[in-house]
mmCIF file of C-alpha atoms in Angstrom:
data_model
loop_
_atom_site.group_PDB
_atom_site.id
_atom_site.type_symbol
_atom_site.label_atom_id
_atom_site.label_comp_id
_atom_site.label_asym_id
_atom_site.label_seq_id
_atom_site.Cartn_x
_atom_site.Cartn_y
_atom_site.Cartn_z
ATOM 1 C CA GLU A 1 10.949 23.007 34.865
ATOM 2 C CA MET A 2 11.039 19.215 34.743
ATOM 3 C CA GLN A 3 7.270 19.081 35.332
ATOM 4 C CA ARG A 4 6.614 21.510 32.465
ATOM 5 C CA SER A 5 8.800 19.358 30.211
ATOM 6 C CA LEU A 6 6.779 16.231 31.004
ATOM 7 C CA VAL A 7 3.483 18.018 30.499
ATOM 8 C CA GLY A 8 4.669 19.354 27.177
ATOM 9 C CA SER A 9 5.754 15.854 26.166
ATOM 10 C CA GLU A 10 2.332 14.456 27.019
ATOM 11 C CA MET A 11 0.569 17.088 24.904
ATOM 12 C CA CYS A 12 2.877 16.535 21.924
ATOM 13 C CA ILE A 13 2.576 12.762 22.006
ATOM 14 C CA ARG A 14 -1.179 12.642 22.447
ATOM 15 C CA ASP A 15 -1.886 14.992 19.529
ATOM 16 C CA SER A 16 0.635 13.796 16.949
ATOM 17 C CA LEU A 17 -1.107 11.010 15.000
ATOM 18 C CA ASP A 18 -1.502 13.191 11.910
ATOM 19 C CA THR A 19 2.194 14.046 12.169
ATOM 20 C CA VAL A 20 2.990 10.335 12.358
ATOM 21 C CA LEU A 21 1.017 9.829 9.142
ATOM 22 C CA GLU A 22 3.002 12.622 7.535
ATOM 23 C CA ASP A 23 6.248 10.943 8.610
ATOM 24 C CA ILE A 24 5.050 7.611 7.216
ATOM 25 C CA THR A 25 4.106 8.955 3.798
ATOM 26 C CA SER A 26 7.157 11.182 3.440
ATOM 27 C CA ASN A 27 9.562 8.311 4.166
ATOM 28 C CA HIS A 28 7.616 5.489 2.498
ATOM 29 C CA PRO A 29 6.721 6.397 -1.112
ATOM 30 C CA LEU A 30 4.531 3.305 -1.516
ATOM 31 C CA LEU A 31 2.189 4.386 1.286
ATOM 32 C CA ASP A 32 2.174 7.930 -0.046
ATOM 33 C CA ALA A 33 1.107 6.632 -3.466
ATOM 34 C CA ILE A 34 -1.654 4.514 -1.927
ATOM 35 C CA GLY A 35 -2.954 7.581 -0.131
ATOM 36 C CA ILE A 36 -3.975 6.561 3.397
ATOM 37 C CA GLU A 37 -7.089 8.396 4.520
ATOM 38 C CA ASN A 38 -7.458 9.334 8.177
ATOM 39 C CA THR A 39 -11.135 8.794 8.963
ATOM 40 C CA TYR A 40 -10.934 10.532 12.368
ATOM 41 C CA GLY A 41 -12.818 8.116 14.561
ATOM 42 C CA SER A 42 -15.000 6.350 12.003
ATOM 43 C CA VAL A 43 -14.697 2.586 11.949
ATOM 44 C CA LYS A 44 -16.849 1.799 8.918
ATOM 45 C CA ALA A 45 -16.420 2.510 5.220
ATOM 46 C CA ILE A 46 -19.336 2.668 2.783
ATOM 47 C CA PHE A 47 -18.688 2.257 -0.926
ATOM 48 C CA ALA A 48 -20.482 1.405 -4.169
ATOM 49 C CA THR A 49 -19.693 -1.722 -6.157
ATOM 50 C CA ASP A 50 -21.747 -1.078 -9.295
ATOM 51 C CA THR A 51 -21.150 -3.054 -12.459
ATOM 52 C CA LYS A 52 -21.579 -1.753 -16.006
ATOM 53 C CA GLN A 53 -25.213 -0.732 -16.600
ATOM 54 C CA LEU A 54 -26.886 1.052 -19.498
ATOM 55 C CA ALA A 55 -29.749 3.525 -19.551
ATOM 56 C CA ALA A 56 -32.628 2.692 -21.929
ATOM 57 C CA TRP A 57 -33.443 4.537 -25.154
ATOM 58 C CA GLY A 58 -37.018 5.396 -26.085
ATOM 59 C CA THR A 59 -39.288 7.973 -27.665
ATOM 60 C CA LEU A 60 -39.930 11.324 -26.007
ATOM 61 C CA ASN A 61 -43.208 10.258 -24.440
ATOM 62 C CA SER A 62 -42.204 6.740 -23.428
ATOM 63 C CA ARG A 63 -42.131 5.570 -19.815
ATOM 64 C CA ILE A 64 -38.876 5.341 -17.895
ATOM 65 C CA THR A 65 -38.385 1.614 -17.607
ATOM 66 C CA GLN A 66 -34.728 1.046 -16.826
ATOM 67 C CA GLU A 67 -33.958 0.433 -13.147
ATOM 68 C CA LEU A 68 -30.291 0.551 -12.177
ATOM 69 C CA ALA A 69 -29.401 -1.988 -9.501
ATOM 70 C CA GLY A 70 -26.665 -0.249 -7.553
ATOM 71 C CA THR A 71 -24.954 -2.112 -4.747
ATOM 72 C CA ILE A 72 -23.816 -0.387 -1.576
ATOM 73 C CA GLN A 73 -21.486 -2.293 0.728
ATOM 74 C CA GLU A 74 -20.345 -1.505 4.222
ATOM 75 C CA LYS A 75 -16.854 -2.364 5.398
ATOM 76 C CA ASP A 76 -16.319 -2.624 9.144
ATOM 77 C CA PHE A 77 -12.668 -2.302 10.054
ATOM 78 C CA SER A 78 -12.942 -1.893 13.812
ATOM 79 C CA THR A 79 -11.784 -5.515 14.062
ATOM 80 C CA SER A 80 -8.503 -4.679 12.300
ATOM 81 C CA LYS A 81 -6.171 -3.033 14.791
ATOM 82 C CA VAL A 82 -2.572 -2.016 14.274
ATOM 83 C CA SER A 83 -0.500 -1.183 17.335
ATOM 84 C CA ALA A 84 3.053 -0.785 18.584
ATOM 85 C CA PHE A 85 4.844 0.495 21.657
ATOM 86 C CA VAL A 86 8.287 1.809 22.483
ATOM 87 C CA PRO A 87 9.919 2.146 25.931
ATOM 88 C CA VAL A 88 11.762 5.367 26.664
ATOM 89 C CA PRO A 89 14.148 5.531 29.646
ATOM 90 C CA LYS A 90 12.908 8.192 32.018
ATOM 91 C CA ASP A 91 16.421 9.549 32.281
ATOM 92 C CA ILE A 92 16.157 11.034 28.768
ATOM 93 C CA LEU A 93 12.902 12.802 29.601
ATOM 94 C CA ASP A 94 15.129 15.593 30.895
ATOM 95 C CA LEU A 95 16.017 16.345 27.279
ATOM 96 C CA GLY A 96 12.618 17.974 26.766
ATOM 97 C CA ALA A 97 9.313 17.500 25.025
ATOM 98 C CA THR A 98 10.485 18.346 21.499
ATOM 99 C CA TYR A 99 13.281 15.760 21.525
ATOM 100 C CA ILE A 100 11.077 13.056 23.009
ATOM 101 C CA ASP A 101 8.263 13.754 20.559
ATOM 102 C CA THR A 102 10.623 13.453 17.578
ATOM 103 C CA TYR A 103 12.272 10.301 18.944
ATOM 104 C CA VAL A 104 8.998 8.503 19.682
ATOM 105 C CA ARG A 105 7.252 9.546 16.494
ATOM 106 C CA ARG A 106 10.129 8.373 14.309
ATOM 107 C CA ILE A 107 10.235 4.905 15.858
ATOM 108 C CA LEU A 108 6.458 4.429 15.913
ATOM 109 C CA ALA A 109 6.081 5.820 12.402
ATOM 110 C CA ASP A 110 8.534 3.257 11.038
ATOM 111 C CA ALA A 111 6.817 0.434 12.918
ATOM 112 C CA LEU A 112 3.403 1.491 11.625
ATOM 113 C CA ALA A 113 4.679 1.960 8.095
ATOM 114 C CA TYR A 114 6.084 -1.555 7.866
ATOM 115 C CA ALA A 115 2.917 -3.008 9.399
ATOM 116 C CA LEU A 116 0.687 -1.090 6.977
ATOM 117 C CA GLU A 117 2.792 -2.079 3.971
ATOM 118 C CA ASP A 118 2.630 -5.720 5.036
ATOM 119 C CA GLY A 119 -1.130 -5.537 5.606
ATOM 120 C CA PHE A 120 -1.891 -3.722 2.357
ATOM 121 C CA ILE A 121 0.197 -6.213 0.363
ATOM 122 C CA ASN A 122 -0.108 -9.538 2.218
ATOM 123 C CA GLY A 123 -3.027 -9.125 4.648
ATOM 124 C CA ASP A 124 -5.520 -12.003 4.548
ATOM 125 C CA GLY A 125 -8.499 -10.031 5.903
ATOM 126 C CA ASN A 126 -8.590 -11.971 9.175
ATOM 127 C CA GLY A 127 -7.909 -9.166 11.647
ATOM 128 C CA LYS A 128 -5.887 -7.502 8.880
ATOM 129 C CA PRO A 129 -6.552 -5.597 5.652
ATOM 130 C CA ILE A 130 -7.275 -7.550 2.470
ATOM 131 C CA GLY A 131 -3.928 -7.249 0.729
ATOM 132 C CA MET A 132 -3.270 -6.784 -2.967
ATOM 133 C CA LEU A 133 -2.038 -10.371 -3.213
ATOM 134 C CA LYS A 134 -5.359 -11.733 -1.929
ATOM 135 C CA ALA A 135 -8.517 -12.229 -4.021
ATOM 136 C CA PRO A 136 -11.268 -9.934 -2.613
ATOM 137 C CA GLU A 137 -13.903 -11.880 -4.562
ATOM 138 C CA GLY A 138 -12.396 -15.286 -3.888
ATOM 139 C CA THR A 139 -13.051 -17.976 -1.332
ATOM 140 C CA VAL A 140 -12.902 -17.040 2.342
ATOM 141 C CA LYS A 141 -11.666 -19.776 4.668
ATOM 142 C CA ALA A 142 -11.913 -19.213 8.432
ATOM 143 C CA GLY A 143 -12.127 -15.477 7.809
ATOM 144 C CA ALA A 144 -9.065 -15.410 5.552
ATOM 145 C CA TYR A 145 -9.074 -14.575 1.851
ATOM 146 C CA THR A 146 -7.181 -16.845 -0.525
ATOM 147 C CA GLU A 147 -3.927 -15.969 -2.256
ATOM 148 C CA LYS A 148 -4.058 -15.002 -5.913
ATOM 149 C CA THR A 149 -2.492 -17.292 -8.494
ATOM 150 C CA ALA A 150 0.709 -15.795 -9.888
ATOM 151 C CA THR A 151 1.119 -14.918 -13.551
ATOM 152 C CA LYS A 152 4.595 -15.938 -14.698
ATOM 153 C CA LEU A 153 6.520 -13.124 -16.364
ATOM 154 C CA THR A 154 9.878 -14.003 -17.893
ATOM 155 C CA SER A 155 10.371 -10.936 -20.091
ATOM 156 C CA LEU A 156 9.426 -7.273 -20.148
ATOM 157 C CA ASP A 157 9.097 -7.193 -23.917
ATOM 158 C CA ILE A 158 6.077 -5.263 -25.148
ATOM 159 C CA LYS A 159 3.925 -8.326 -25.926
ATOM 160 C CA SER A 160 4.453 -10.039 -22.558
ATOM 161 C CA TYR A 161 4.106 -6.848 -20.541
ATOM 162 C CA MET A 162 1.017 -5.525 -22.306
ATOM 163 C CA ASP A 163 -0.729 -8.886 -21.911
ATOM 164 C CA VAL A 164 -0.429 -8.336 -18.135
ATOM 165 C CA VAL A 165 -1.476 -4.666 -18.303
ATOM 166 C CA ALA A 166 -4.517 -5.617 -20.391
ATOM 167 C CA LYS A 167 -5.799 -7.772 -17.510
ATOM 168 C CA LEU A 168 -5.955 -4.652 -15.344
ATOM 169 C CA ALA A 169 -8.269 -3.005 -17.866
ATOM 170 C CA LYS A 170 -10.937 -5.654 -17.297
ATOM 171 C CA GLY A 171 -13.023 -4.180 -14.505
ATOM 172 C CA LYS A 172 -15.864 -5.596 -12.474
ATOM 173 C CA GLY A 173 -19.123 -6.596 -14.129
ATOM 174 C CA GLY A 174 -17.972 -5.856 -17.667
ATOM 175 C CA LYS A 175 -16.626 -2.400 -16.912
ATOM 176 C CA THR A 176 -13.381 -1.319 -18.568
ATOM 177 C CA ASN A 177 -10.762 0.582 -16.594
ATOM 178 C CA ASN A 178 -8.841 3.416 -18.224
ATOM 179 C CA ILE A 179 -5.191 2.450 -17.803
ATOM 180 C CA THR A 180 -2.689 5.236 -18.537
ATOM 181 C CA SER A 181 0.083 4.009 -16.232
ATOM 182 C CA VAL A 182 0.701 1.179 -13.794
ATOM 183 C CA ASP A 183 2.450 0.691 -10.459
ATOM 184 C CA LEU A 184 4.849 -2.193 -9.865
ATOM 185 C CA ILE A 185 5.785 -3.304 -6.332
ATOM 186 C CA VAL A 186 8.844 -5.528 -5.987
ATOM 187 C CA ASN A 187 11.279 -6.700 -3.347
ATOM 188 C CA PRO A 188 14.352 -4.384 -3.157
ATOM 189 C CA VAL A 189 16.657 -7.285 -4.048
ATOM 190 C CA ASP A 190 14.571 -8.148 -7.113
ATOM 191 C CA TYR A 191 14.548 -4.492 -8.086
ATOM 192 C CA LEU A 192 18.352 -4.494 -8.222
ATOM 193 C CA THR A 193 18.899 -7.961 -9.694
ATOM 194 C CA LYS A 194 15.851 -8.425 -11.965
ATOM 195 C CA ILE A 195 13.941 -5.219 -12.724
ATOM 196 C CA ILE A 196 16.948 -3.014 -13.462
ATOM 197 C CA PRO A 197 18.621 -5.607 -15.747
ATOM 198 C CA ALA A 198 15.272 -6.149 -17.516
ATOM 199 C CA THR A 199 14.781 -2.413 -18.113
ATOM 200 C CA THR A 200 18.333 -1.309 -18.912
ATOM 201 C CA VAL A 201 20.172 -1.541 -22.227
ATOM 202 C CA LEU A 202 23.592 -0.496 -23.439
ATOM 203 C CA ALA A 203 23.257 2.170 -26.110
ATOM 204 C CA THR A 204 25.521 2.484 -29.137
ATOM 205 C CA ASP A 205 27.300 5.453 -27.555
ATOM 206 C CA GLY A 206 28.434 3.279 -24.625
ATOM 207 C CA SER A 207 25.946 4.685 -22.097
ATOM 208 C CA TYR A 208 23.216 2.762 -20.322
ATOM 209 C CA LYS A 209 19.561 3.643 -20.860
ATOM 210 C CA ASN A 210 17.470 2.908 -17.772
ATOM 211 C CA ASN A 211 13.814 2.466 -16.863
ATOM 212 C CA LEU A 212 12.840 1.246 -20.339
ATOM 213 C CA PHE A 213 9.363 -0.155 -19.735
ATOM 214 C CA PRO A 214 7.095 -0.676 -22.750
ATOM 215 C CA PHE A 215 4.307 1.145 -20.833
ATOM 216 C CA PRO A 216 4.460 4.001 -18.266
ATOM 217 C CA THR A 217 5.384 2.292 -14.988
ATOM 218 C CA ASN A 218 6.144 3.498 -11.472
ATOM 219 C CA VAL A 219 8.308 1.086 -9.465
ATOM 220 C CA TYR A 220 8.040 0.836 -5.665
ATOM 221 C CA PRO A 221 10.534 -1.409 -3.836
ATOM 222 C CA SER A 222 9.049 -2.939 -0.678
ATOM 223 C CA GLU A 223 10.557 -5.406 1.761
ATOM 224 C CA MET A 224 7.072 -6.807 2.347
ATOM 225 C CA VAL A 225 7.033 -8.457 -1.091
ATOM 226 C CA THR A 226 8.859 -11.778 -1.091
ATOM 227 C CA GLU A 227 11.699 -12.298 -3.543
ATOM 228 C CA GLY A 228 10.541 -13.719 -6.857
ATOM 229 C CA THR A 229 7.106 -12.113 -6.512
ATOM 230 C CA ALA A 230 5.793 -8.751 -7.698
ATOM 231 C CA VAL A 231 2.484 -6.891 -7.646
ATOM 232 C CA ILE A 232 1.229 -4.807 -10.569
ATOM 233 C CA GLY A 233 -1.828 -2.560 -10.625
ATOM 234 C CA GLN A 234 -2.923 1.013 -9.968
ATOM 235 C CA LEU A 235 -2.357 2.035 -6.359
ATOM 236 C CA SER A 236 -5.117 4.628 -6.635
ATOM 237 C CA ARG A 237 -7.591 1.731 -6.819
ATOM 238 C CA TYR A 238 -6.610 0.448 -3.366
ATOM 239 C CA LYS A 239 -8.785 1.772 -0.548
ATOM 240 C CA ALA A 240 -6.806 2.397 2.631
ATOM 241 C CA CYS A 241 -8.227 3.960 5.778
ATOM 242 C CA LEU A 242 -6.722 4.561 9.192
ATOM 243 C CA SER A 243 -8.785 5.648 12.164
ATOM 244 C CA THR A 244 -7.833 6.448 15.728
ATOM 245 C CA GLY A 245 -11.227 5.235 16.893
ATOM 246 C CA LYS A 246 -12.214 6.219 20.430
ATOM 247 C CA GLU A 247 -8.971 5.117 22.083
ATOM 248 C CA GLY A 248 -6.466 5.048 19.277
ATOM 249 C CA LYS A 249 -4.335 8.120 19.830
ATOM 250 C CA LEU A 250 -0.763 8.001 20.998
ATOM 251 C CA ASP A 251 -0.595 7.422 24.728
ATOM 252 C CA TYR A 252 1.910 6.439 27.408
ATOM 253 C CA SER A 253 2.205 4.627 30.714
ATOM 254 C CA ASP A 254 4.682 4.916 33.567
ATOM 255 C CA GLN A 255 3.512 1.657 35.172
ATOM 256 C CA TYR A 256 4.004 -0.969 32.429
ATOM 257 C CA GLN A 257 7.813 -1.067 32.803
ATOM 258 C CA PHE A 258 7.971 0.485 36.257
ATOM 259 C CA LEU A 259 10.939 -1.580 37.485
ATOM 260 C CA GLU A 260 12.887 -0.832 34.301
ATOM 261 C CA ASP A 261 12.295 2.874 34.970
ATOM 262 C CA ASN A 262 10.854 3.305 31.484
ATOM 263 C CA ARG A 263 7.951 5.295 30.174
ATOM 264 C CA VAL A 264 6.190 3.226 27.496
ATOM 265 C CA TYR A 265 4.613 5.059 24.572
ATOM 266 C CA LEU A 266 1.861 3.277 22.644
ATOM 267 C CA ILE A 267 0.138 3.888 19.346
ATOM 268 C CA LYS A 268 -3.039 2.020 18.463
ATOM 269 C CA ALA A 269 -5.298 2.569 15.498
ATOM 270 C CA TYR A 270 -7.973 0.817 13.488
ATOM 271 C CA ALA A 271 -7.119 0.260 9.862
ATOM 272 C CA THR A 272 -8.491 -1.315 6.748
ATOM 273 C CA GLY A 273 -7.365 -1.805 3.203
ATOM 274 C CA PHE A 274 -9.003 -3.531 0.263
ATOM 275 C CA SER A 275 -9.559 -3.414 -3.475
ATOM 276 C CA LEU A 276 -12.985 -3.896 -5.009
ATOM 277 C CA HIS A 277 -12.056 -6.255 -7.832
ATOM 278 C CA THR A 278 -9.629 -9.149 -8.101
ATOM 279 C CA ASN A 279 -8.143 -7.727 -11.319
ATOM 280 C CA ASP A 280 -7.253 -4.414 -9.667
ATOM 281 C CA PHE A 281 -3.926 -6.008 -8.767
ATOM 282 C CA ILE A 282 -2.145 -8.955 -10.336
ATOM 283 C CA LYS A 283 0.371 -11.200 -8.637
ATOM 284 C CA LEU A 284 3.444 -11.829 -10.769
ATOM 285 C CA ASP A 285 6.086 -14.540 -10.640
ATOM 286 C CA ILE A 286 9.307 -12.793 -11.720
ATOM 287 C CA SER A 287 11.712 -15.435 -10.416
ATOM 288 C CA ALA A 288 12.856 -16.198 -13.981
ATOM 289 C CA LEU A 289 12.700 -12.659 -15.396
ATOM 290 C CA ASN A 290 15.317 -12.266 -18.133
ATOM 291 C CA PRO A 291 17.539 -9.225 -18.725
ATOM 292 C CA ALA A 292 16.675 -6.883 -21.592
ATOM 293 C CA GLU A 293 18.084 -7.668 -25.008
ATOM 294 C CA ILE A 294 18.514 -5.553 -28.105
ATOM 295 C CA LYS A 295 17.671 -7.544 -31.204
ATOM 296 C CA VAL A 296 19.470 -6.502 -34.357
ATOM 297 C CA THR A 297 18.162 -7.446 -37.772
ATOM 298 C CA LEU A 298 20.667 -7.509 -40.603
ATOM 299 C CA ASN A 299 19.257 -6.855 -44.045
ATOM 300 C CA GLN A 300 21.823 -7.869 -46.614
ATOM 301 C CA ALA A 301 21.286 -7.051 -50.263
ATOM 302 C CA THR A 302 22.241 -9.756 -52.717
ATOM 303 C CA THR A 303 23.688 -8.977 -56.093
ATOM 304 C CA VAL A 304 22.766 -10.940 -59.159
#
């Protein structure tokens, strides 16, 4: 019976990467919104980086003269590996394959989720994804992409906020992006102490009105964003891929911590993340963000 339990555990663990991804996205809304794609063994991504180009007008019998210069780029992410391991005392293996599978997946899923969030936000491209806070078209020093310059935002009034949103509409090569809503990533402390006060007002009936952005905005708290900093953009424009590669599935070893009498479970995967244009995401400095204010104008009639 014990042998069948261990065999069942091995089968569950080895085949549960997709389930780990489900756990990650269900418990981490930011990663769910980004939409991580499992590429099932592929370690290269191919994508187009075309700029705005126009076809040519002419008469019915004229020659076709306009050549469109499309650009195809290849992104190799086999050099970006994310991994984690967790030791499990062999004594609890008696509890059965289902319990062990749930226990291991939960711990590894959380570890992967935090690593992916950090990489997708802060990664410098040197053995990591190119994070949203890095300039994908900027200078690369020793394999690392440079940090974006922060735009200071002290108020969420309509003029200040829409000036930032308008930058997102300026696509690559003269293209214009259709912006119908934006995503804002902030540190959880800043969300409570800066974003909520800046988007909440006291109504005349004594109740508070919350989430009052001047433009449709989805807010995602993330511990991987430092306090005083925020990221704004459209998460759908971030390309995130995760691949098991040839050796990347969940595995285990009874030898690594033999003297501790532990079985060590390991997850290893290749991952990449990048945006195509620097303006896809904007770094914000919200350290001096002011609370919302209701301005009242008094029109007083004068009698002659």
